[in-house]
């Protein structure tokens, strides 16, 4: 059985890749260079794919920098920095990339259909990032329906499933699962800033650090500051 795994190179998608492999899937990895502020994530995605001996790793260029109001792809909007993880997720943050998961799943769906895959794995999480509308269960259910009616595979009775194994997990649960599966967390990169070390103050760093702490584990990635 084959599957496409969306691999950004962060903690979540790397854990999901490890999970898909543990379930026996032959994996095609898909990474998208969508105009992120830095290429650290993509370097991590390559290293993780290499670690797992993924032969088919597709890296796509898709310039989303025209989405000017997102801090992740626009140089005009700063990545918010905080002192703690408190209050994260209470509103849609400026790091939201408009329609990102719709775009990513569409790209993955084409690849999945081409490869004869039966599922797309995505490391979306609805707990810590409740502010992102395209990380909610109802979005993924709706998108499965799109794939059922809008692809050859779907019409012929082989609809592509969307697998979201960490959707309802806390960050600590994700760290525990990653550890259990032996995922190479030292190769991952979650920081929104692309400096030498992870910044330790962006929302992504703070949630990751909190997850490791709650799981009683040490994050192998070096940080500039740890709050
Ligand atoms: Zn950071």
mmCIF file with all atom_site columns, N, CA, C and O and ligand atoms in Angstrom, residues 190-193 198-202 204-205, ligand 1:
data_model
loop_
_atom_site.group_PDB
_atom_site.id
_atom_site.type_symbol
_atom_site.label_atom_id
_atom_site.label_alt_id
_atom_site.label_comp_id
_atom_site.label_asym_id
_atom_site.label_entity_id
_atom_site.label_seq_id
_atom_site.pdbx_PDB_ins_code
_atom_site.Cartn_x
_atom_site.Cartn_y
_atom_site.Cartn_z
_atom_site.occupancy
_atom_site.B_iso_or_equiv
_atom_site.pdbx_formal_charge
_atom_site.auth_seq_id
_atom_site.auth_comp_id
_atom_site.auth_asym_id
_atom_site.auth_atom_id
_atom_site.pdbx_PDB_model_num
ATOM   1  N  N   . UNK A 1 190 ? 11.556 23.415 13.567 1.00 0.00 ? 190 UNK A N   1
ATOM   2  C  CA  . UNK A 1 190 ? 10.201 23.938 13.735 1.00 0.00 ? 190 UNK A CA  1
ATOM   3  C  C   . UNK A 1 190 ? 10.145 25.458 13.813 1.00 0.00 ? 190 UNK A C   1
ATOM   4  O  O   . UNK A 1 190 ? 9.085  26.055 13.640 1.00 0.00 ? 190 UNK A O   1
ATOM   5  N  N   . UNK A 1 191 ? 11.282 26.087 14.084 1.00 0.00 ? 191 UNK A N   1
ATOM   6  C  CA  . UNK A 1 191 ? 11.313 27.547 14.291 1.00 0.00 ? 191 UNK A CA  1
ATOM   7  C  C   . UNK A 1 191 ? 10.899 28.307 13.031 1.00 0.00 ? 191 UNK A C   1
ATOM   8  O  O   . UNK A 1 191 ? 11.297 27.963 11.932 1.00 0.00 ? 191 UNK A O   1
ATOM   9  N  N   . UNK A 1 192 ? 10.084 29.344 13.249 1.00 0.00 ? 192 UNK A N   1
ATOM   10 C  CA  . UNK A 1 192 ? 9.652  30.189 12.131 1.00 0.00 ? 192 UNK A CA  1
ATOM   11 C  C   . UNK A 1 192 ? 10.791 31.070 11.624 1.00 0.00 ? 192 UNK A C   1
ATOM   12 O  O   . UNK A 1 192 ? 10.742 31.617 10.530 1.00 0.00 ? 192 UNK A O   1
ATOM   13 N  N   . UNK A 1 193 ? 11.812 31.249 12.438 1.00 0.00 ? 193 UNK A N   1
ATOM   14 C  CA  . UNK A 1 193 ? 12.979 32.032 12.012 1.00 0.00 ? 193 UNK A CA  1
ATOM   15 C  C   . UNK A 1 193 ? 14.077 31.062 11.585 1.00 0.00 ? 193 UNK A C   1
ATOM   16 O  O   . UNK A 1 193 ? 14.203 29.984 12.141 1.00 0.00 ? 193 UNK A O   1
ATOM   17 N  N   . UNK A 1 198 ? 17.479 27.593 16.796 1.00 0.00 ? 198 UNK A N   1
ATOM   18 C  CA  . UNK A 1 198 ? 16.063 27.926 16.901 1.00 0.00 ? 198 UNK A CA  1
ATOM   19 C  C   . UNK A 1 198 ? 15.919 29.096 17.885 1.00 0.00 ? 198 UNK A C   1
ATOM   20 O  O   . UNK A 1 198 ? 16.654 29.178 18.867 1.00 0.00 ? 198 UNK A O   1
ATOM   21 N  N   . UNK A 1 199 ? 14.955 30.012 17.609 1.00 0.00 ? 199 UNK A N   1
ATOM   22 C  CA  . UNK A 1 199 ? 14.913 31.258 18.385 1.00 0.00 ? 199 UNK A CA  1
ATOM   23 C  C   . UNK A 1 199 ? 14.407 31.047 19.818 1.00 0.00 ? 199 UNK A C   1
ATOM   24 O  O   . UNK A 1 199 ? 14.810 31.754 20.731 1.00 0.00 ? 199 UNK A O   1
ATOM   25 N  N   . UNK A 1 200 ? 13.507 30.081 20.008 1.00 0.00 ? 200 UNK A N   1
ATOM   26 C  CA  . UNK A 1 200 ? 12.985 29.818 21.348 1.00 0.00 ? 200 UNK A CA  1
ATOM   27 C  C   . UNK A 1 200 ? 11.865 30.772 21.762 1.00 0.00 ? 200 UNK A C   1
ATOM   28 O  O   . UNK A 1 200 ? 11.319 30.645 22.858 1.00 0.00 ? 200 UNK A O   1
ATOM   29 N  N   . UNK A 1 201 ? 11.507 31.702 20.875 1.00 0.00 ? 201 UNK A N   1
ATOM   30 C  CA  . UNK A 1 201 ? 10.501 32.699 21.265 1.00 0.00 ? 201 UNK A CA  1
ATOM   31 C  C   . UNK A 1 201 ? 9.348  32.849 20.283 1.00 0.00 ? 201 UNK A C   1
ATOM   32 O  O   . UNK A 1 201 ? 8.382  33.548 20.560 1.00 0.00 ? 201 UNK A O   1
ATOM   33 N  N   . UNK A 1 202 ? 9.454  32.233 19.112 1.00 0.00 ? 202 UNK A N   1
ATOM   34 C  CA  . UNK A 1 202 ? 8.297  32.285 18.209 1.00 0.00 ? 202 UNK A CA  1
ATOM   35 C  C   . UNK A 1 202 ? 7.272  31.247 18.701 1.00 0.00 ? 202 UNK A C   1
ATOM   36 O  O   . UNK A 1 202 ? 7.592  30.396 19.532 1.00 0.00 ? 202 UNK A O   1
ATOM   37 N  N   . UNK A 1 204 ? 5.966  28.718 17.343 1.00 0.00 ? 204 UNK A N   1
ATOM   38 C  CA  . UNK A 1 204 ? 6.296  27.330 17.012 1.00 0.00 ? 204 UNK A CA  1
ATOM   39 C  C   . UNK A 1 204 ? 7.347  26.770 17.974 1.00 0.00 ? 204 UNK A C   1
ATOM   40 O  O   . UNK A 1 204 ? 7.220  25.643 18.462 1.00 0.00 ? 204 UNK A O   1
ATOM   41 N  N   . UNK A 1 205 ? 8.379  27.572 18.256 1.00 0.00 ? 205 UNK A N   1
ATOM   42 C  CA  . UNK A 1 205 ? 9.400  27.151 19.237 1.00 0.00 ? 205 UNK A CA  1
ATOM   43 C  C   . UNK A 1 205 ? 8.783  26.931 20.610 1.00 0.00 ? 205 UNK A C   1
ATOM   44 O  O   . UNK A 1 205 ? 9.070  25.940 21.282 1.00 0.00 ? 205 UNK A O   1
HETATM 45 ZN ZN1 . LIG B 2 .   ? 11.484 30.078 16.838 1.00 0.00 ? 1   LIG B ZN1 1
#
